[in-house]
Amino acid sequence: MYIPFLPLTQRASILGFLLAAFLIVLVMINGSSILIPITISVGLWLIINDLTNVIHRIKIGPFQCPRGLAMIVGLVLITFVMLRVAGVVYFSAIDFMSRWPEYMKNLEALIATIPNRVWTTLLGNEARRGVDVVDQLFVYGADYFSTYMTTLIASMASLFSNAIYVVVYVIFLLLEQETFSAKARNMFQDDEQRGEFQIIMR
């Protein structure tokens, strides 16, 4: 790409800006598939660290669980609990959606059992119109809820497909945390800033 009448350094700056803007837009468009696994990974990493510290402090007589073993146990426990909870929620949602038409029929039958005099008492001369409005609201609400549940199931399925990325991110954070102190010393020359950073990362 040639931009006339501009020095080479300015043309390079403009091209760099355009490239950065393109990358930002690309991340914003496809960011959810990247940011969500990273966010979950950071959360799991923090939980695993806390659980590791708890297990490491447990003493049985003279024996104290080594930190490495405590980290492995914490990782296994968190993985088991997460898979268990996610599986229950996912398959419960699948089962619920498979029974959704049946639930709708039962609810419609229940509404149909309401006597007309109830509508007349509540709405007077507008009873017929009120019933139609209630039916429309019921249909819209049911469609919205069905769409929401379908989207939720699709999101969970997508998250399951990205589980390998979550595992890789968590393992990376667990391995890299041992070098955080050294990196903090290189990043922050000021002792106060370095101390604040280390407090945040604990």
PDB file of C-alpha atoms in Angstrom:
ATOM      1  CA  MET A   1       0.000   0.000   0.000  1.00  0.00           C
ATOM      2  CA  TYR A   2       1.623   3.283  -1.160  1.00  0.00           C
ATOM      3  CA  ILE A   3       0.622   6.602   0.417  1.00  0.00           C
ATOM      4  CA  PRO A   4       2.117   9.473  -1.619  1.00  0.00           C
ATOM      5  CA  PHE A   5       3.424  12.806  -0.289  1.00  0.00           C
ATOM      6  CA  LEU A   6       4.244  11.358   3.152  1.00  0.00           C
ATOM      7  CA  PRO A   7       7.638  10.426   4.592  1.00  0.00           C
ATOM      8  CA  LEU A   8       8.394   6.749   5.011  1.00  0.00           C
ATOM      9  CA  THR A   9       8.127   6.870   8.825  1.00  0.00           C
ATOM     10  CA  GLN A  10       4.678   8.490   8.684  1.00  0.00           C
ATOM     11  CA  ARG A  11       3.474   5.969   6.111  1.00  0.00           C
ATOM     12  CA  ALA A  12       4.688   3.156   8.366  1.00  0.00           C
ATOM     13  CA  SER A  13       2.874   4.723  11.336  1.00  0.00           C
ATOM     14  CA  ILE A  14      -0.372   4.964   9.379  1.00  0.00           C
ATOM     15  CA  LEU A  15      -0.068   1.374   8.175  1.00  0.00           C
ATOM     16  CA  GLY A  16       0.634   0.247  11.741  1.00  0.00           C
ATOM     17  CA  PHE A  17      -2.409   2.134  13.001  1.00  0.00           C
ATOM     18  CA  LEU A  18      -4.633   0.589  10.318  1.00  0.00           C
ATOM     19  CA  LEU A  19      -3.296  -2.879  11.130  1.00  0.00           C
ATOM     20  CA  ALA A  20      -3.917  -2.335  14.864  1.00  0.00           C
ATOM     21  CA  ALA A  21      -7.444  -1.072  14.155  1.00  0.00           C
ATOM     22  CA  PHE A  22      -8.133  -4.119  11.988  1.00  0.00           C
ATOM     23  CA  LEU A  23      -6.897  -6.471  14.719  1.00  0.00           C
ATOM     24  CA  ILE A  24      -9.031  -4.693  17.342  1.00  0.00           C
ATOM     25  CA  VAL A  25     -12.143  -5.015  15.167  1.00  0.00           C
ATOM     26  CA  LEU A  26     -11.315  -8.672  14.510  1.00  0.00           C
ATOM     27  CA  VAL A  27     -10.987  -9.354  18.249  1.00  0.00           C
ATOM     28  CA  MET A  28     -14.262  -7.527  18.956  1.00  0.00           C
ATOM     29  CA  ILE A  29     -16.073  -9.626  16.344  1.00  0.00           C
ATOM     30  CA  ASN A  30     -14.615 -12.973  17.378  1.00  0.00           C
ATOM     31  CA  GLY A  31     -13.590 -12.028  20.890  1.00  0.00           C
ATOM     32  CA  SER A  32     -16.127 -14.082  22.790  1.00  0.00           C
ATOM     33  CA  SER A  33     -14.624 -17.362  21.608  1.00  0.00           C
ATOM     34  CA  ILE A  34     -11.233 -16.191  22.909  1.00  0.00           C
ATOM     35  CA  LEU A  35     -12.041 -14.048  25.935  1.00  0.00           C
ATOM     36  CA  ILE A  36     -14.547 -16.403  27.579  1.00  0.00           C
ATOM     37  CA  PRO A  37     -12.105 -19.357  27.835  1.00  0.00           C
ATOM     38  CA  ILE A  38      -9.386 -16.999  29.102  1.00  0.00           C
ATOM     39  CA  THR A  39     -11.718 -15.504  31.722  1.00  0.00           C
ATOM     40  CA  ILE A  40     -12.805 -18.951  32.895  1.00  0.00           C
ATOM     41  CA  SER A  41      -9.181 -20.090  32.981  1.00  0.00           C
ATOM     42  CA  VAL A  42      -8.119 -17.172  35.182  1.00  0.00           C
ATOM     43  CA  GLY A  43     -11.030 -17.843  37.547  1.00  0.00           C
ATOM     44  CA  LEU A  44     -10.157 -21.539  37.772  1.00  0.00           C
ATOM     45  CA  TRP A  45      -6.506 -20.707  38.293  1.00  0.00           C
ATOM     46  CA  LEU A  46      -7.348 -18.463  41.261  1.00  0.00           C
ATOM     47  CA  ILE A  47      -9.632 -21.125  42.762  1.00  0.00           C
ATOM     48  CA  ILE A  48      -7.012 -23.846  42.286  1.00  0.00           C
ATOM     49  CA  ASN A  49      -4.387 -21.666  43.964  1.00  0.00           C
ATOM     50  CA  ASP A  50      -6.613 -21.054  46.987  1.00  0.00           C
ATOM     51  CA  LEU A  51      -7.490 -24.743  47.213  1.00  0.00           C
ATOM     52  CA  THR A  52      -3.816 -25.660  46.857  1.00  0.00           C
ATOM     53  CA  ASN A  53      -2.912 -23.422  49.791  1.00  0.00           C
ATOM     54  CA  VAL A  54      -5.649 -24.998  51.919  1.00  0.00           C
ATOM     55  CA  ILE A  55      -4.551 -28.562  51.105  1.00  0.00           C
ATOM     56  CA  HIS A  56      -0.885 -27.668  51.582  1.00  0.00           C
ATOM     57  CA  ARG A  57      -1.579 -26.403  55.127  1.00  0.00           C
ATOM     58  CA  ILE A  58      -3.229 -29.683  56.164  1.00  0.00           C
ATOM     59  CA  LYS A  59      -1.039 -31.720  58.490  1.00  0.00           C
ATOM     60  CA  ILE A  60      -1.611 -35.336  59.502  1.00  0.00           C
ATOM     61  CA  GLY A  61       0.859 -35.992  62.276  1.00  0.00           C
ATOM     62  CA  PRO A  62       4.330 -35.207  60.957  1.00  0.00           C
ATOM     63  CA  PHE A  63       3.165 -35.391  57.351  1.00  0.00           C
ATOM     64  CA  GLN A  64       2.360 -32.231  55.399  1.00  0.00           C
ATOM     65  CA  CYS A  65       1.149 -32.459  51.835  1.00  0.00           C
ATOM     66  CA  PRO A  66       3.817 -31.119  49.443  1.00  0.00           C
ATOM     67  CA  ARG A  67       2.736 -28.081  47.459  1.00  0.00           C
ATOM     68  CA  GLY A  68       3.158 -29.853  44.118  1.00  0.00           C
ATOM     69  CA  LEU A  69       0.952 -32.734  45.221  1.00  0.00           C
ATOM     70  CA  ALA A  70      -1.538 -30.280  46.732  1.00  0.00           C
ATOM     71  CA  MET A  71      -1.760 -28.483  43.390  1.00  0.00           C
ATOM     72  CA  ILE A  72      -2.415 -31.742  41.533  1.00  0.00           C
ATOM     73  CA  VAL A  73      -5.108 -32.743  44.042  1.00  0.00           C
ATOM     74  CA  GLY A  74      -6.713 -29.299  43.775  1.00  0.00           C
ATOM     75  CA  LEU A  75      -6.656 -29.458  39.982  1.00  0.00           C
ATOM     76  CA  VAL A  76      -8.269 -32.909  39.982  1.00  0.00           C
ATOM     77  CA  LEU A  77     -10.958 -31.851  42.481  1.00  0.00           C
ATOM     78  CA  ILE A  78     -11.834 -28.661  40.604  1.00  0.00           C
ATOM     79  CA  THR A  79     -11.930 -30.513  37.275  1.00  0.00           C
ATOM     80  CA  PHE A  80     -14.216 -33.205  38.698  1.00  0.00           C
ATOM     81  CA  VAL A  81     -16.595 -30.688  40.296  1.00  0.00           C
ATOM     82  CA  MET A  82     -16.726 -28.477  37.189  1.00  0.00           C
ATOM     83  CA  LEU A  83     -17.403 -31.402  34.861  1.00  0.00           C
ATOM     84  CA  ARG A  84     -20.030 -32.780  37.224  1.00  0.00           C
ATOM     85  CA  VAL A  85     -21.881 -29.484  37.611  1.00  0.00           C
ATOM     86  CA  ALA A  86     -21.611 -28.589  33.917  1.00  0.00           C
ATOM     87  CA  GLY A  87     -22.847 -32.041  32.911  1.00  0.00           C
ATOM     88  CA  VAL A  88     -25.844 -31.874  35.244  1.00  0.00           C
ATOM     89  CA  VAL A  89     -26.809 -28.385  34.045  1.00  0.00           C
ATOM     90  CA  TYR A  90     -26.287 -29.188  30.364  1.00  0.00           C
ATOM     91  CA  PHE A  91     -28.180 -32.475  30.285  1.00  0.00           C
ATOM     92  CA  SER A  92     -30.935 -31.064  32.511  1.00  0.00           C
ATOM     93  CA  ALA A  93     -31.382 -28.223  30.025  1.00  0.00           C
ATOM     94  CA  ILE A  94     -31.447 -30.709  27.137  1.00  0.00           C
ATOM     95  CA  ASP A  95     -34.077 -32.804  28.927  1.00  0.00           C
ATOM     96  CA  PHE A  96     -36.121 -29.714  29.760  1.00  0.00           C
ATOM     97  CA  MET A  97     -36.143 -28.543  26.143  1.00  0.00           C
ATOM     98  CA  SER A  98     -37.142 -32.011  24.924  1.00  0.00           C
ATOM     99  CA  ARG A  99     -40.166 -31.843  27.243  1.00  0.00           C
ATOM    100  CA  TRP A 100     -40.953 -28.216  26.424  1.00  0.00           C
ATOM    101  CA  PRO A 101     -43.823 -28.959  23.974  1.00  0.00           C
ATOM    102  CA  GLU A 102     -45.454 -31.163  26.608  1.00  0.00           C
ATOM    103  CA  TYR A 103     -45.125 -28.430  29.232  1.00  0.00           C
ATOM    104  CA  MET A 104     -46.674 -25.934  26.827  1.00  0.00           C
ATOM    105  CA  LYS A 105     -49.668 -28.171  26.157  1.00  0.00           C
ATOM    106  CA  ASN A 106     -50.240 -28.711  29.870  1.00  0.00           C
ATOM    107  CA  LEU A 107     -50.061 -24.979  30.560  1.00  0.00           C
ATOM    108  CA  GLU A 108     -52.439 -24.177  27.711  1.00  0.00           C
ATOM    109  CA  ALA A 109     -54.855 -26.798  29.013  1.00  0.00           C
ATOM    110  CA  LEU A 110     -54.612 -25.264  32.491  1.00  0.00           C
ATOM    111  CA  ILE A 111     -55.383 -21.776  31.183  1.00  0.00           C
ATOM    112  CA  ALA A 112     -58.293 -23.160  29.155  1.00  0.00           C
ATOM    113  CA  THR A 113     -59.883 -24.469  32.365  1.00  0.00           C
ATOM    114  CA  ILE A 114     -60.302 -20.915  33.702  1.00  0.00           C
ATOM    115  CA  PRO A 115     -64.066 -20.176  33.505  1.00  0.00           C
ATOM    116  CA  ASN A 116     -65.205 -17.337  31.258  1.00  0.00           C
ATOM    117  CA  ARG A 117     -66.912 -15.651  34.194  1.00  0.00           C
ATOM    118  CA  VAL A 118     -63.491 -15.120  35.775  1.00  0.00           C
ATOM    119  CA  TRP A 119     -62.365 -13.136  32.756  1.00  0.00           C
ATOM    120  CA  THR A 120     -65.670 -11.275  32.692  1.00  0.00           C
ATOM    121  CA  THR A 121     -65.352 -10.400  36.363  1.00  0.00           C
ATOM    122  CA  LEU A 122     -61.791  -9.188  35.946  1.00  0.00           C
ATOM    123  CA  LEU A 123     -62.088  -7.385  32.614  1.00  0.00           C
ATOM    124  CA  GLY A 124     -65.808  -6.698  32.156  1.00  0.00           C
ATOM    125  CA  ASN A 125     -66.756  -5.919  28.564  1.00  0.00           C
ATOM    126  CA  GLU A 126     -63.117  -6.269  27.497  1.00  0.00           C
ATOM    127  CA  ALA A 127     -63.024  -9.930  28.523  1.00  0.00           C
ATOM    128  CA  ARG A 128     -62.686 -11.280  24.982  1.00  0.00           C
ATOM    129  CA  ARG A 129     -59.963  -8.817  24.099  1.00  0.00           C
ATOM    130  CA  GLY A 130     -58.214  -9.495  27.401  1.00  0.00           C
ATOM    131  CA  VAL A 131     -58.156 -13.220  26.711  1.00  0.00           C
ATOM    132  CA  ASP A 132     -56.616 -12.569  23.293  1.00  0.00           C
ATOM    133  CA  VAL A 133     -53.956 -10.316  24.836  1.00  0.00           C
ATOM    134  CA  VAL A 134     -53.142 -12.947  27.454  1.00  0.00           C
ATOM    135  CA  ASP A 135     -52.844 -15.589  24.735  1.00  0.00           C
ATOM    136  CA  GLN A 136     -50.488 -13.372  22.716  1.00  0.00           C
ATOM    137  CA  LEU A 137     -48.352 -12.593  25.756  1.00  0.00           C
ATOM    138  CA  PHE A 138     -48.244 -16.286  26.564  1.00  0.00           C
ATOM    139  CA  VAL A 139     -47.093 -17.164  23.035  1.00  0.00           C
ATOM    140  CA  TYR A 140     -44.473 -14.382  22.962  1.00  0.00           C
ATOM    141  CA  GLY A 141     -43.170 -15.325  26.396  1.00  0.00           C
ATOM    142  CA  ALA A 142     -42.979 -19.004  25.504  1.00  0.00           C
ATOM    143  CA  ASP A 143     -41.138 -18.254  22.255  1.00  0.00           C
ATOM    144  CA  TYR A 144     -38.703 -15.934  24.033  1.00  0.00           C
ATOM    145  CA  PHE A 145     -37.984 -18.480  26.757  1.00  0.00           C
ATOM    146  CA  SER A 146     -37.534 -21.256  24.208  1.00  0.00           C
ATOM    147  CA  THR A 147     -35.098 -19.106  22.219  1.00  0.00           C
ATOM    148  CA  TYR A 148     -33.217 -18.218  25.392  1.00  0.00           C
ATOM    149  CA  MET A 149     -32.869 -21.852  26.440  1.00  0.00           C
ATOM    150  CA  THR A 150     -31.746 -22.865  22.951  1.00  0.00           C
ATOM    151  CA  THR A 151     -29.105 -20.131  22.981  1.00  0.00           C
ATOM    152  CA  LEU A 152     -27.979 -21.201  26.447  1.00  0.00           C
ATOM    153  CA  ILE A 153     -27.585 -24.819  25.362  1.00  0.00           C
ATOM    154  CA  ALA A 154     -25.670 -23.759  22.243  1.00  0.00           C
ATOM    155  CA  SER A 155     -23.378 -21.561  24.356  1.00  0.00           C
ATOM    156  CA  MET A 156     -22.689 -24.410  26.769  1.00  0.00           C
ATOM    157  CA  ALA A 157     -21.965 -26.760  23.870  1.00  0.00           C
ATOM    158  CA  SER A 158     -19.548 -24.187  22.455  1.00  0.00           C
ATOM    159  CA  LEU A 159     -17.909 -23.859  25.858  1.00  0.00           C
ATOM    160  CA  PHE A 160     -17.487 -27.634  26.073  1.00  0.00           C
ATOM    161  CA  SER A 161     -15.840 -27.599  22.660  1.00  0.00           C
ATOM    162  CA  ASN A 162     -13.395 -24.963  23.957  1.00  0.00           C
ATOM    163  CA  ALA A 163     -12.622 -26.958  27.104  1.00  0.00           C
ATOM    164  CA  ILE A 164      -9.225 -27.981  25.746  1.00  0.00           C
ATOM    165  CA  TYR A 165      -8.250 -24.295  25.504  1.00  0.00           C
ATOM    166  CA  VAL A 166      -9.352 -23.723  29.093  1.00  0.00           C
ATOM    167  CA  VAL A 167      -7.213 -26.659  30.245  1.00  0.00           C
ATOM    168  CA  VAL A 168      -4.187 -25.374  28.313  1.00  0.00           C
ATOM    169  CA  TYR A 169      -4.605 -21.841  29.710  1.00  0.00           C
ATOM    170  CA  VAL A 170      -4.937 -23.122  33.287  1.00  0.00           C
ATOM    171  CA  ILE A 171      -1.861 -25.348  32.981  1.00  0.00           C
ATOM    172  CA  PHE A 172       0.070 -22.440  31.470  1.00  0.00           C
ATOM    173  CA  LEU A 173      -0.882 -20.141  34.367  1.00  0.00           C
ATOM    174  CA  LEU A 174      -0.001 -22.792  36.940  1.00  0.00           C
ATOM    175  CA  LEU A 175       3.414 -23.339  35.357  1.00  0.00           C
ATOM    176  CA  GLU A 176       4.142 -19.647  34.861  1.00  0.00           C
ATOM    177  CA  GLN A 177       3.114 -18.503  38.334  1.00  0.00           C
ATOM    178  CA  GLU A 178       6.451 -19.679  39.722  1.00  0.00           C
ATOM    179  CA  THR A 179       8.223 -17.078  37.562  1.00  0.00           C
ATOM    180  CA  PHE A 180       5.835 -14.209  38.344  1.00  0.00           C
ATOM    181  CA  SER A 181       8.137 -12.750  41.012  1.00  0.00           C
ATOM    182  CA  ALA A 182      11.105 -12.611  38.652  1.00  0.00           C
ATOM    183  CA  LYS A 183       8.983 -11.107  35.900  1.00  0.00           C
ATOM    184  CA  ALA A 184       7.542  -8.557  38.338  1.00  0.00           C
ATOM    185  CA  ARG A 185      11.078  -7.440  39.215  1.00  0.00           C
ATOM    186  CA  ASN A 186      11.794  -6.915  35.529  1.00  0.00           C
ATOM    187  CA  MET A 187       8.480  -5.184  34.822  1.00  0.00           C
ATOM    188  CA  PHE A 188       8.467  -2.827  37.820  1.00  0.00           C
ATOM    189  CA  GLN A 189      11.705  -1.182  38.861  1.00  0.00           C
ATOM    190  CA  ASP A 190       9.945   0.724  41.629  1.00  0.00           C
ATOM    191  CA  ASP A 191       9.642  -1.334  44.831  1.00  0.00           C
ATOM    192  CA  GLU A 192       6.236   0.126  45.731  1.00  0.00           C
ATOM    193  CA  GLN A 193       4.704  -0.679  42.338  1.00  0.00           C
ATOM    194  CA  ARG A 194       6.222  -4.160  42.452  1.00  0.00           C
ATOM    195  CA  GLY A 195       4.752  -4.733  45.916  1.00  0.00           C
ATOM    196  CA  GLU A 196       1.284  -3.615  44.781  1.00  0.00           C
ATOM    197  CA  PHE A 197       1.490  -5.946  41.790  1.00  0.00           C
ATOM    198  CA  GLN A 198       2.487  -8.898  43.975  1.00  0.00           C
ATOM    199  CA  ILE A 199      -0.381  -8.160  46.388  1.00  0.00           C
ATOM    200  CA  ILE A 200      -2.843  -8.187  43.485  1.00  0.00           C
ATOM    201  CA  MET A 201      -1.449 -11.466  42.141  1.00  0.00           C
ATOM    202  CA  ARG A 202      -1.669 -13.271  45.496  1.00  0.00           C
TER     203      ARG A 202
END
